[in-house]
Short mmCIF file of C-alpha atoms in Angstrom, two decimals:
data_model
loop_
_atom_site.label_atom_id
_atom_site.label_comp_id
_atom_site.label_asym_id
_atom_site.label_seq_id
_atom_site.Cartn_x
_atom_site.Cartn_y
_atom_site.Cartn_z
CA ASN A 46 3.06 17.48 60.73
CA THR A 47 5.07 14.15 61.00
CA GLY A 48 5.45 14.51 64.24
CA THR A 49 8.76 13.53 63.50
CA LYS A 50 11.90 15.03 65.14
CA HIS A 51 15.05 15.74 62.94
CA SER A 52 18.50 16.92 63.25
CA THR A 53 18.80 20.24 60.63
CA GLY A 54 23.25 19.33 61.36
CA ASP A 55 22.38 15.76 60.27
CA MET A 56 20.63 16.43 56.82
CA VAL A 57 23.05 19.43 56.46
CA SER A 58 25.66 16.76 56.58
CA SER A 59 24.10 14.31 54.75
CA VAL A 60 23.37 17.18 51.93
CA LYS A 61 26.62 17.60 52.27
CA LYS A 62 28.09 13.23 51.58
CA PHE A 63 26.12 13.81 48.59
CA LYS A 64 27.44 16.03 46.88
CA ARG A 65 30.80 14.96 47.64
CA SER A 66 29.35 12.00 46.01
CA ASN A 67 27.48 12.94 43.96
CA GLU A 68 29.00 16.13 42.25
CA SER A 69 28.12 16.64 38.68
CA GLU A 70 24.00 14.67 39.65
CA PHE A 71 24.10 17.75 42.85
CA LYS A 72 25.39 21.23 40.90
CA HIS A 73 22.30 19.65 37.53
CA THR A 74 19.80 19.00 40.86
CA ILE A 75 20.77 22.44 42.46
CA ALA A 76 20.57 24.15 38.76
CA TYR A 77 17.20 22.35 37.89
CA ALA A 78 16.17 23.93 41.77
CA HIS A 79 17.03 27.54 41.30
CA ASP A 80 15.14 26.76 38.25
CA ILE A 81 12.06 25.99 40.05
CA CYS A 82 12.37 28.46 42.38
CA LYS A 83 11.69 31.62 39.89
CA ASP A 84 9.60 29.73 37.83
CA ALA A 85 7.78 29.57 41.28
CA TYR A 86 8.08 33.04 42.33
CA LEU A 87 6.46 33.62 38.55
CA ALA A 88 3.98 31.50 39.06
CA LEU A 89 2.70 32.88 42.72
CA LEU A 90 2.87 36.29 40.91
CA THR A 91 0.79 35.66 37.84
CA GLY A 92 -1.88 33.41 40.52
CA ASN A 93 -1.21 30.33 38.00
CA GLU A 94 -1.65 27.86 41.43
CA THR A 95 -1.45 24.94 38.91
CA LYS A 96 1.69 26.13 37.51
CA LEU A 97 3.33 26.47 41.44
CA GLY A 98 1.73 22.91 42.75
CA LYS A 99 3.59 20.69 40.11
CA LEU A 100 6.18 23.26 40.31
CA MET A 101 6.30 22.10 44.38
CA ASN A 102 6.02 18.44 43.38
CA GLN A 103 9.35 18.57 40.65
CA ASN A 104 10.72 20.04 44.13
CA HIS A 105 10.18 17.23 46.30
CA ARG A 106 11.67 14.91 43.59
CA LEU A 107 14.83 16.59 43.88
CA LEU A 108 14.47 17.10 47.38
CA GLN A 109 14.39 13.05 47.50
CA ARG A 110 17.29 12.70 44.97
CA ILE A 111 19.36 14.46 47.35
CA GLY A 112 18.19 12.31 50.55
CA VAL A 113 16.21 14.93 52.23
CA SER A 114 12.98 12.89 52.44
CA ASN A 115 11.96 10.28 54.53
CA VAL A 116 9.01 7.14 53.92
CA GLN A 117 6.78 9.56 56.61
CA ILE A 118 7.50 12.75 54.02
CA ASP A 119 6.70 10.44 51.11
CA LYS A 120 3.75 8.71 52.91
CA LEU A 121 1.98 12.65 53.62
CA VAL A 122 2.98 14.12 49.90
CA GLU A 123 1.61 11.26 47.98
CA ILE A 124 -1.35 10.93 50.33
CA CYS A 125 -2.30 14.76 50.08
CA THR A 126 -1.50 14.33 46.02
CA LYS A 127 -3.17 11.59 45.31
CA HIS A 128 -6.44 12.29 47.20
CA GLY A 129 -6.69 16.44 45.35
CA ALA A 130 -3.42 18.24 46.02
CA ILE A 131 -2.26 20.24 43.67
CA GLY A 132 1.33 19.75 44.18
CA ALA A 133 3.08 19.13 47.80
CA LYS A 134 6.54 19.42 48.80
CA LEU A 135 8.47 18.36 52.22
CA THR A 136 9.91 21.85 54.27
CA GLY A 137 12.56 23.28 56.47
CA ALA A 138 15.44 20.78 56.69
CA GLY A 139 14.44 17.37 55.65
CA GLY A 140 14.46 14.61 57.44
CA GLY A 141 11.12 14.68 59.16
CA GLY A 142 8.60 17.62 60.54
CA CYS A 143 6.50 19.30 57.78
CA ILE A 144 5.07 19.87 54.73
CA ILE A 145 3.23 21.71 52.44
CA ALA A 146 0.51 21.57 50.34
CA LEU A 147 -1.49 23.17 47.82
CA LEU A 148 -5.03 22.48 47.68
CA THR A 149 -7.77 23.81 44.98
CA ASN A 150 -10.34 26.41 45.98
CA LYS A 151 -12.73 23.46 45.34
CA GLN A 152 -14.15 22.49 48.53
CA ASP A 153 -14.85 19.24 47.89
CA LYS A 154 -11.69 18.30 46.92
CA ASN A 155 -10.25 20.42 50.24
CA SER A 156 -12.47 18.20 52.56
CA ARG A 157 -10.75 14.61 51.45
CA VAL A 158 -7.35 15.79 51.31
CA ILE A 159 -7.92 17.10 54.67
CA SER A 160 -9.85 14.55 55.89
CA LYS A 161 -7.22 11.45 54.39
CA ILE A 162 -4.38 13.32 56.44
CA LYS A 163 -6.01 12.94 59.64
CA SER A 164 -7.43 9.74 58.76
CA HIS A 165 -3.33 9.16 59.35
CA GLY A 166 -3.47 10.35 62.92
CA TYR A 167 -1.67 13.87 60.66
CA ASP A 168 -1.63 17.16 62.48
CA LEU A 169 -1.84 20.28 60.04
CA ILE A 170 -2.44 24.08 60.01
CA ASN A 171 -4.50 25.53 57.19
CA ALA A 172 -3.28 28.52 56.11
CA GLU A 173 -4.16 30.69 52.52
CA ILE A 174 -1.53 32.40 49.97
CA ASP A 175 -1.67 35.99 50.37
CA TYR A 176 -1.45 37.85 47.30
CA ASP A 177 -2.08 41.49 48.74
CA GLY A 178 1.26 40.52 50.89
CA LEU A 179 3.46 38.94 48.42
CA LEU A 180 3.30 41.83 45.44
CA ALA A 181 3.61 44.26 47.80
CA GLY A 182 7.58 43.81 48.84
#
């Protein structure tokens, strides 16, 4: 959690402005994001965490392109991926708040990522993917 407050309404307005100014790029970006989501769903179903992490990174780059990321979010994503996370991306509307990072099943790498996040003053919540709940739905 970056601790940065943001306005969902401001982010929606910003995306609308980007869309009006870059209609072709916006359509391409949305189509690509749709493909990423479909592939991420399949990666979750098959337990392919490496693929899921790569897709998270790709999605974050798209969110940067449409202007909903910011310096703090990008810094936190970089900290995570640079120090061992499989993937990371912003969550929610953007503009502040939280990211989600996918860590490996290797405790030493996870400890390094968590340590770096904390050393930069960010809060975090550990969670696990519930594959049983995902598959049951």
